Each structure stands twice: as C-alpha cells, then as structure tokens.
Coordinates of N, CA and C in Angstrom, one line a residue:
X1 N 13.6 -30.3 -52.8 CA 12.8 -31.2 -53.6 C 11.5 -30.6 -53.9
X2 N 11.1 -30.5 -55.1 CA 9.8 -29.9 -55.5 C 8.7 -30.9 -55.3
X3 N 7.5 -30.4 -55.2 CA 6.3 -31.2 -54.9 C 5.5 -31.7 -56.1
X4 N 5.9 -31.4 -57.3 CA 5.1 -31.9 -58.4 C 6.0 -32.2 -59.6
X5 N 5.3 -32.5 -60.8 CA 6.0 -32.9 -62.0 C 6.6 -31.7 -62.7
X6 N 5.9 -30.5 -62.6 CA 6.3 -29.3 -63.3 C 7.4 -28.6 -62.5
X7 N 8.3 -27.9 -63.2 CA 9.3 -27.1 -62.5 C 8.6 -26.0 -61.7
X8 N 9.1 -25.9 -60.5 CA 8.6 -24.8 -59.6 C 7.2 -25.1 -59.0
X9 N 6.7 -26.3 -59.2 CA 5.4 -26.6 -58.6 C 5.6 -27.1 -57.1
X10 N 4.5 -27.1 -56.4 CA 4.5 -27.6 -55.0 C 4.6 -26.4 -54.1
X11 N 4.7 -26.7 -52.8 CA 4.7 -25.6 -51.8 C 6.0 -24.9 -51.8
X12 N 6.0 -23.6 -51.7 CA 7.3 -22.9 -51.7 C 7.8 -22.9 -50.2
X13 N 9.2 -23.0 -50.2 CA 9.9 -23.0 -48.9 C 9.6 -21.7 -48.2
X14 N 9.3 -21.8 -46.9 CA 9.1 -20.6 -46.0 C 10.3 -20.3 -45.3
X15 N 10.8 -19.1 -45.3 CA 12.0 -18.7 -44.6 C 11.5 -18.1 -43.2
X16 N 11.9 -18.8 -42.2 CA 11.4 -18.3 -40.8 C 12.7 -17.7 -40.1
X17 N 12.5 -16.5 -39.7 CA 13.5 -15.8 -39.0 C 13.6 -16.4 -37.5
X18 N 14.7 -17.0 -37.2 CA 14.9 -17.7 -35.9 C 14.9 -16.7 -34.8
X19 N 15.3 -15.4 -35.0 CA 15.3 -14.4 -34.0 C 13.8 -14.1 -33.6
X20 N 12.9 -14.0 -34.6 CA 11.5 -13.8 -34.4 C 11.0 -14.9 -33.5
X21 N 11.3 -16.1 -33.8 CA 10.8 -17.3 -33.1 C 11.3 -17.2 -31.6
X22 N 12.5 -16.8 -31.4 CA 13.0 -16.7 -30.0 C 12.3 -15.6 -29.3
X23 N 12.1 -14.5 -29.9 CA 11.4 -13.3 -29.3 C 10.0 -13.7 -28.9
X24 N 9.3 -14.4 -29.8 CA 7.9 -14.9 -29.5 C 7.9 -15.9 -28.4
X25 N 8.9 -16.8 -28.4 CA 8.9 -17.8 -27.3 C 9.2 -17.1 -26.0
X26 N 10.0 -16.0 -26.0 CA 10.2 -15.3 -24.8 C 9.0 -14.7 -24.2
X27 N 8.0 -14.4 -25.0 CA 6.7 -14.0 -24.6 C 5.8 -15.1 -24.2
X28 N 6.3 -16.3 -24.2 CA 5.6 -17.6 -23.9 C 4.4 -17.8 -24.9
X29 N 4.6 -17.4 -26.1 CA 3.6 -17.6 -27.2 C 3.4 -19.1 -27.4
X30 N 2.2 -19.5 -27.7 CA 2.0 -20.9 -28.1 C 2.4 -21.2 -29.5
X31 N 2.4 -22.5 -29.9 CA 2.7 -22.8 -31.3 C 1.7 -22.1 -32.3
X32 N 0.5 -22.1 -31.9 CA -0.5 -21.5 -32.7 C -0.2 -20.0 -32.9
X33 N 0.1 -19.3 -31.8 CA 0.4 -17.9 -31.9 C 1.7 -17.6 -32.8
X34 N 2.7 -18.4 -32.6 CA 3.9 -18.3 -33.4 C 3.6 -18.5 -34.8
X35 N 2.9 -19.5 -35.1 CA 2.5 -19.8 -36.5 C 1.7 -18.7 -37.1
X36 N 0.8 -18.2 -36.4 CA 0.0 -17.1 -36.9 C 0.8 -15.8 -37.2
X37 N 1.7 -15.5 -36.3 CA 2.6 -14.4 -36.5 C 3.5 -14.5 -37.7
X38 N 4.0 -15.7 -37.9 CA 4.9 -16.0 -39.0 C 4.2 -16.3 -40.3
X39 N 2.9 -16.5 -40.3 CA 2.1 -16.7 -41.5 C 2.3 -18.2 -42.0
X40 N 2.5 -19.1 -41.1 CA 2.6 -20.5 -41.5 C 1.6 -21.3 -40.7
X41 N 1.5 -22.6 -41.0 CA 0.6 -23.5 -40.2 C 1.3 -23.9 -38.9
X42 N 0.4 -24.3 -38.0 CA 0.9 -24.9 -36.7 C 1.7 -26.1 -37.0
X43 N 1.3 -26.9 -38.0 CA 2.1 -28.1 -38.3 C 3.5 -27.8 -38.7
X44 N 3.7 -26.6 -39.4 CA 5.0 -26.2 -39.8 C 5.9 -26.0 -38.6
X45 N 5.3 -25.3 -37.6 CA 6.1 -25.1 -36.3 C 6.4 -26.4 -35.7
X46 N 5.4 -27.3 -35.6 CA 5.7 -28.6 -35.0 C 6.8 -29.4 -35.7
X47 N 6.8 -29.3 -37.0 CA 7.8 -30.0 -37.8 C 9.2 -29.4 -37.6
X48 N 9.2 -28.1 -37.5 CA 10.5 -27.4 -37.4 C 11.1 -27.6 -36.0
X49 N 10.3 -27.9 -35.0 CA 10.8 -28.2 -33.7 C 11.8 -29.4 -33.7
X50 N 11.7 -30.2 -34.7 CA 12.6 -31.4 -34.8 C 14.0 -31.0 -35.2
X51 N 14.1 -29.7 -35.7 CA 15.4 -29.2 -36.1 C 16.1 -28.6 -34.9
X52 N 17.3 -29.1 -34.5 CA 18.0 -28.6 -33.3 C 18.0 -27.1 -33.1
X53 N 18.4 -26.4 -34.2 CA 18.5 -24.9 -34.0 C 17.2 -24.3 -33.7
X54 N 16.1 -24.7 -34.3 CA 14.8 -24.2 -34.1 C 14.3 -24.5 -32.7
X55 N 14.5 -25.8 -32.2 CA 14.1 -26.2 -30.9 C 14.9 -25.4 -29.8
X56 N 16.2 -25.2 -30.1 CA 17.0 -24.5 -29.1 C 16.5 -23.0 -29.0
X57 N 16.2 -22.4 -30.2 CA 15.7 -21.0 -30.2 C 14.4 -20.9 -29.3
X58 N 13.5 -21.9 -29.4 CA 12.3 -21.8 -28.6 C 12.6 -22.0 -27.1
X59 N 13.5 -23.0 -26.8 CA 13.8 -23.2 -25.4 C 14.6 -22.0 -24.8
X60 N 15.5 -21.4 -25.6 CA 16.2 -20.2 -25.1 C 15.2 -19.0 -24.9
X61 N 14.3 -18.9 -25.8 CA 13.3 -17.8 -25.7 C 12.4 -18.0 -24.5
X62 N 11.9 -19.2 -24.3 CA 11.0 -19.5 -23.2 C 11.8 -19.3 -21.9
X63 N 13.0 -19.7 -21.8 CA 13.8 -19.5 -20.6 C 14.1 -18.0 -20.3
X64 N 14.4 -17.2 -21.3 CA 14.5 -15.8 -21.2 C 13.2 -15.1 -20.6
X65 N 12.1 -15.6 -21.2 CA 10.8 -15.0 -20.7 C 10.6 -15.3 -19.3
X66 N 10.9 -16.6 -18.8 CA 10.7 -16.9 -17.4 C 11.6 -16.1 -16.5
X67 N 12.8 -15.9 -16.9 CA 13.8 -15.1 -16.1 C 13.3 -13.7 -16.0
X68 N 12.8 -13.1 -17.1 CA 12.3 -11.8 -17.1 C 11.1 -11.6 -16.2
X69 N 10.2 -12.6 -16.2 CA 9.0 -12.6 -15.3 C 9.4 -12.7 -13.9
X70 N 10.4 -13.6 -13.6 CA 10.8 -13.8 -12.2 C 11.5 -12.5 -11.7
X71 N 12.3 -11.8 -12.6 CA 13.0 -10.6 -12.2 C 11.9 -9.5 -11.8
X72 N 10.9 -9.4 -12.6 CA 9.8 -8.5 -12.4 C 9.1 -8.8 -11.1
X73 N 8.8 -10.1 -10.8 CA 8.1 -10.5 -9.6 C 8.9 -10.2 -8.4
X74 N 10.2 -10.4 -8.5 CA 11.1 -10.1 -7.3 C 11.2 -8.6 -7.1
X75 N 11.2 -7.8 -8.2 CA 11.2 -6.4 -8.0 C 10.0 -5.9 -7.3
X76 N 8.8 -6.4 -7.7 CA 7.6 -6.1 -7.1 C 7.6 -6.4 -5.6
X77 N 8.1 -7.6 -5.3 CA 8.1 -8.1 -3.9 C 9.1 -7.2 -3.1
X78 N 10.2 -6.8 -3.7 CA 11.1 -6.0 -3.0 C 10.6 -4.6 -2.7
X79 N 9.6 -4.1 -3.5 CA 9.0 -2.8 -3.3 C 7.8 -2.9 -2.3
X80 N 7.6 -4.1 -1.8 CA 6.5 -4.3 -0.8 C 5.2 -4.7 -1.3
X81 N 5.1 -5.1 -2.6 CA 3.8 -5.5 -3.1 C 3.3 -6.7 -2.4
X82 N 2.1 -6.6 -1.7 CA 1.7 -7.7 -0.9 C 1.4 -9.0 -1.7
X83 N 0.7 -8.8 -2.9 CA 0.4 -10.0 -3.7 C 1.6 -10.7 -4.1
X84 N 2.7 -10.0 -4.5 CA 3.9 -10.6 -5.0 C 4.6 -11.3 -3.8
X85 N 4.6 -10.7 -2.6 CA 5.2 -11.3 -1.4 C 4.4 -12.6 -1.0
X86 N 3.1 -12.5 -1.1 CA 2.3 -13.7 -0.7 C 2.5 -14.8 -1.7
X87 N 2.5 -14.5 -3.0 CA 2.8 -15.5 -4.0 C 4.1 -16.2 -3.8
X88 N 5.2 -15.4 -3.6 CA 6.5 -16.0 -3.4 C 6.6 -16.8 -2.1
X89 N 5.9 -16.3 -1.1 CA 6.0 -17.1 0.2 C 5.3 -18.4 0.1
X90 N 4.2 -18.4 -0.7 CA 3.5 -19.7 -0.9 C 4.2 -20.7 -1.7
X91 N 4.9 -20.1 -2.8 CA 5.5 -21.0 -3.8 C 6.9 -21.3 -3.4
X92 N 7.6 -20.5 -2.7 CA 9.0 -20.8 -2.4 C 9.2 -21.2 -1.0
X93 N 8.4 -20.7 -0.1 CA 8.6 -21.0 1.4 C 7.6 -22.1 1.9
X94 N 6.7 -22.5 1.0 CA 5.7 -23.5 1.4 C 4.6 -23.0 2.3
X95 N 4.4 -21.7 2.4 CA 3.3 -21.1 3.2 C 2.0 -21.6 2.6
X96 N 0.9 -21.7 3.4 CA -0.4 -22.2 3.0 C -1.4 -21.4 3.7
X97 N -2.6 -21.3 3.0 CA -3.8 -20.8 3.7 C -4.5 -22.0 4.3
X98 N -4.8 -21.8 5.6 CA -5.5 -22.9 6.3 C -6.9 -22.4 6.6
X99 N -7.9 -23.3 6.3 CA -9.3 -23.0 6.6 C -9.8 -24.1 7.5
X100 N -10.4 -23.7 8.5 CA -10.9 -24.7 9.5 C -12.4 -24.7 9.3
X101 N -12.9 -25.9 8.9 CA -14.4 -26.1 8.8 C -14.9 -26.9 10.0
X102 N -14.3 -26.8 11.1 CA -14.6 -27.5 12.3 C -15.7 -26.8 13.0
X103 N -16.7 -27.5 13.4 CA -17.8 -26.9 14.3 C -17.6 -27.4 15.7
X104 N -18.0 -26.6 16.7 CA -17.9 -27.0 18.0 C -19.2 -26.6 18.8
X105 N -19.3 -27.2 19.9 CA -20.5 -27.0 20.8 C -20.2 -25.8 21.7
X106 N -20.9 -25.7 22.8 CA -20.7 -24.6 23.8 C -19.3 -24.6 24.4
X107 N -18.8 -23.4 24.5 CA -17.4 -23.2 25.0 C -16.3 -24.0 24.3
X108 N -16.5 -24.2 23.0 CA -15.5 -24.9 22.2 C -15.5 -26.4 22.3
X109 N -16.4 -26.9 23.1 CA -16.4 -28.3 23.4 C -17.1 -29.1 22.3
X110 N -17.2 -30.4 22.4 CA -17.9 -31.2 21.4 C -19.4 -30.9 21.3
X111 N -19.9 -31.2 20.1 CA -21.3 -31.1 19.9 C -22.0 -32.4 20.4
X112 N -22.8 -32.2 21.4 CA -23.5 -33.3 22.0 C -24.7 -33.8 21.1
X113 N -24.6 -35.0 20.8 CA -25.7 -35.6 20.0 C -26.3 -36.7 20.9
X114 N -27.5 -36.5 21.2 CA -28.2 -37.5 22.1 C -29.4 -38.0 21.4
X115 N -30.1 -38.9 22.1 CA -31.3 -39.5 21.5 C -32.4 -38.4 21.4
X116 N -33.2 -38.6 20.4 CA -34.4 -37.6 20.2 C -35.4 -37.8 21.3
X117 N -36.0 -36.7 21.8 CA -36.9 -36.9 22.9 C -38.2 -37.7 22.4
X118 N -38.8 -38.3 23.3 CA -40.0 -39.0 23.0 C -41.1 -38.0 22.9
X119 N -41.8 -37.9 21.8 CA -42.9 -36.9 21.7 C -44.0 -37.1 22.7
X120 N -44.2 -38.3 23.1 CA -45.2 -38.6 24.1 C -44.9 -38.0 25.5
X121 N -43.7 -37.7 25.7 CA -43.2 -37.1 27.0 C -43.3 -35.6 27.0
X122 N -43.6 -35.0 25.9 CA -43.6 -33.5 25.8 C -44.9 -33.0 26.4
X123 N -44.7 -31.8 27.0 CA -45.9 -31.2 27.5 C -46.7 -30.5 26.4
X124 N -47.9 -30.1 26.7 CA -48.8 -29.5 25.7 C -48.1 -28.2 25.2
X125 N -47.5 -27.4 26.1 CA -46.8 -26.2 25.7 C -45.6 -26.5 24.8
X126 N -44.8 -27.5 25.1 CA -43.7 -27.9 24.2 C -44.1 -28.4 22.9
X127 N -45.2 -29.1 22.8 CA -45.8 -29.6 21.5 C -46.2 -28.4 20.7
X128 N -46.8 -27.4 21.4 CA -47.3 -26.2 20.7 C -46.1 -25.4 20.1
X129 N -45.0 -25.3 20.8 CA -43.8 -24.6 20.3 C -43.2 -25.4 19.2
X130 N -43.2 -26.7 19.3 CA -42.6 -27.5 18.2 C -43.4 -27.4 17.0
X131 N -44.8 -27.3 17.1 CA -45.7 -27.2 16.0 C -45.4 -25.8 15.3
X132 N -45.2 -24.8 16.0 CA -44.9 -23.5 15.5 C -43.6 -23.5 14.7
X133 N -42.6 -24.1 15.3 CA -41.3 -24.2 14.6 C -41.4 -25.0 13.3
X134 N -42.1 -26.1 13.3 CA -42.2 -26.9 12.1 C -43.0 -26.1 11.0
X135 N -44.0 -25.4 11.4 CA -44.8 -24.7 10.4 C -44.0 -23.6 9.8
X136 N -43.0 -23.0 10.5 CA -42.1 -22.0 9.9 C -41.2 -22.5 8.8
X137 N -40.9 -23.8 8.9 CA -39.9 -24.4 8.0 C -40.6 -24.9 6.7
X138 N -41.9 -25.0 6.7 CA -42.6 -25.5 5.5 C -43.0 -24.4 4.6
X139 N -43.0 -24.7 3.3 CA -43.4 -23.8 2.3 C -44.9 -23.7 2.2
X140 N -45.5 -22.6 1.9 CA -46.9 -22.5 1.7 C -47.4 -23.4 0.5
X141 N -48.5 -24.0 0.7 CA -49.0 -24.9 -0.4 C -49.7 -24.1 -1.4
X142 N -49.5 -24.4 -2.7 CA -50.3 -23.8 -3.7 C -51.5 -24.5 -4.0
X143 N -52.6 -23.9 -4.2 CA -53.7 -24.7 -4.4 C -54.9 -23.9 -4.5

C-alpha cells in the first residue's frame, strides 16, 4: 500500500536481510545498533519484531552469541585462567566472597564499653594528658 495520492509516493519498502539481523543479534547488538547498521529507524526494528521470522532470527542469533561466549569462557577456564574460574565458581557453584566488618576487643573478645570516667576523679597528670589529646584533635583556628 502506498502512502500518498500520487503513484509511487510515500516511504519506500526497506528490504532487510534476515541473515544480517541474525549475525548482529549473535553479537548481542541492541535494536539501535541493528537499526544503524541496516540504515533504518529503531522503530522499524521494533515493528519488524512482531513478524515471527524476524523475531526468531533475533532470538536464534542471541542464543548463538551466548553459546559462543560460554564456549570461550569454558575454554579459558580449562586453560587455567583464574578470572574465568572464579567467575564460573561464583555463578555456577554459588561461591561468594565474604567480608567481615566485625571488630573485637583484646584477644578477640568483646569490646568493653563502660561508663565514662568522672572528670572530677582524674588526677592533675591525667587531666594534663587528656588536655594534650584533645588539643591534637582540634583544627587550628583562623583569625
């Protein structure tokens, strides 16, 4: 069906090679990338996905791409690549990295939290040491 009153008017039909679509999908290309490669709008790709043959080509291509990637990953792991082995162990075997943010007191025991000392009970020497410590934590005043 033409798009206007005159013969030959309207948008021309775009012929899309389904093999190209499948190859691009195998590379996990997005709709935007496929559209750009084929010289059509993203909307055209979205519309064509409603056609069974087009949708199947994309699914077939994406599946082939995933299998290819998995094959490469397994080959790397079989050759002893540590990153590939760690990735597979975490994703297939459920291995996890555990980080402990737990703090402990002396000899691994609990941290003892007691009442603050009464300042009136401190000796002059203890008050002097406390004053020195406090002065080290304060920023110099501008002025």
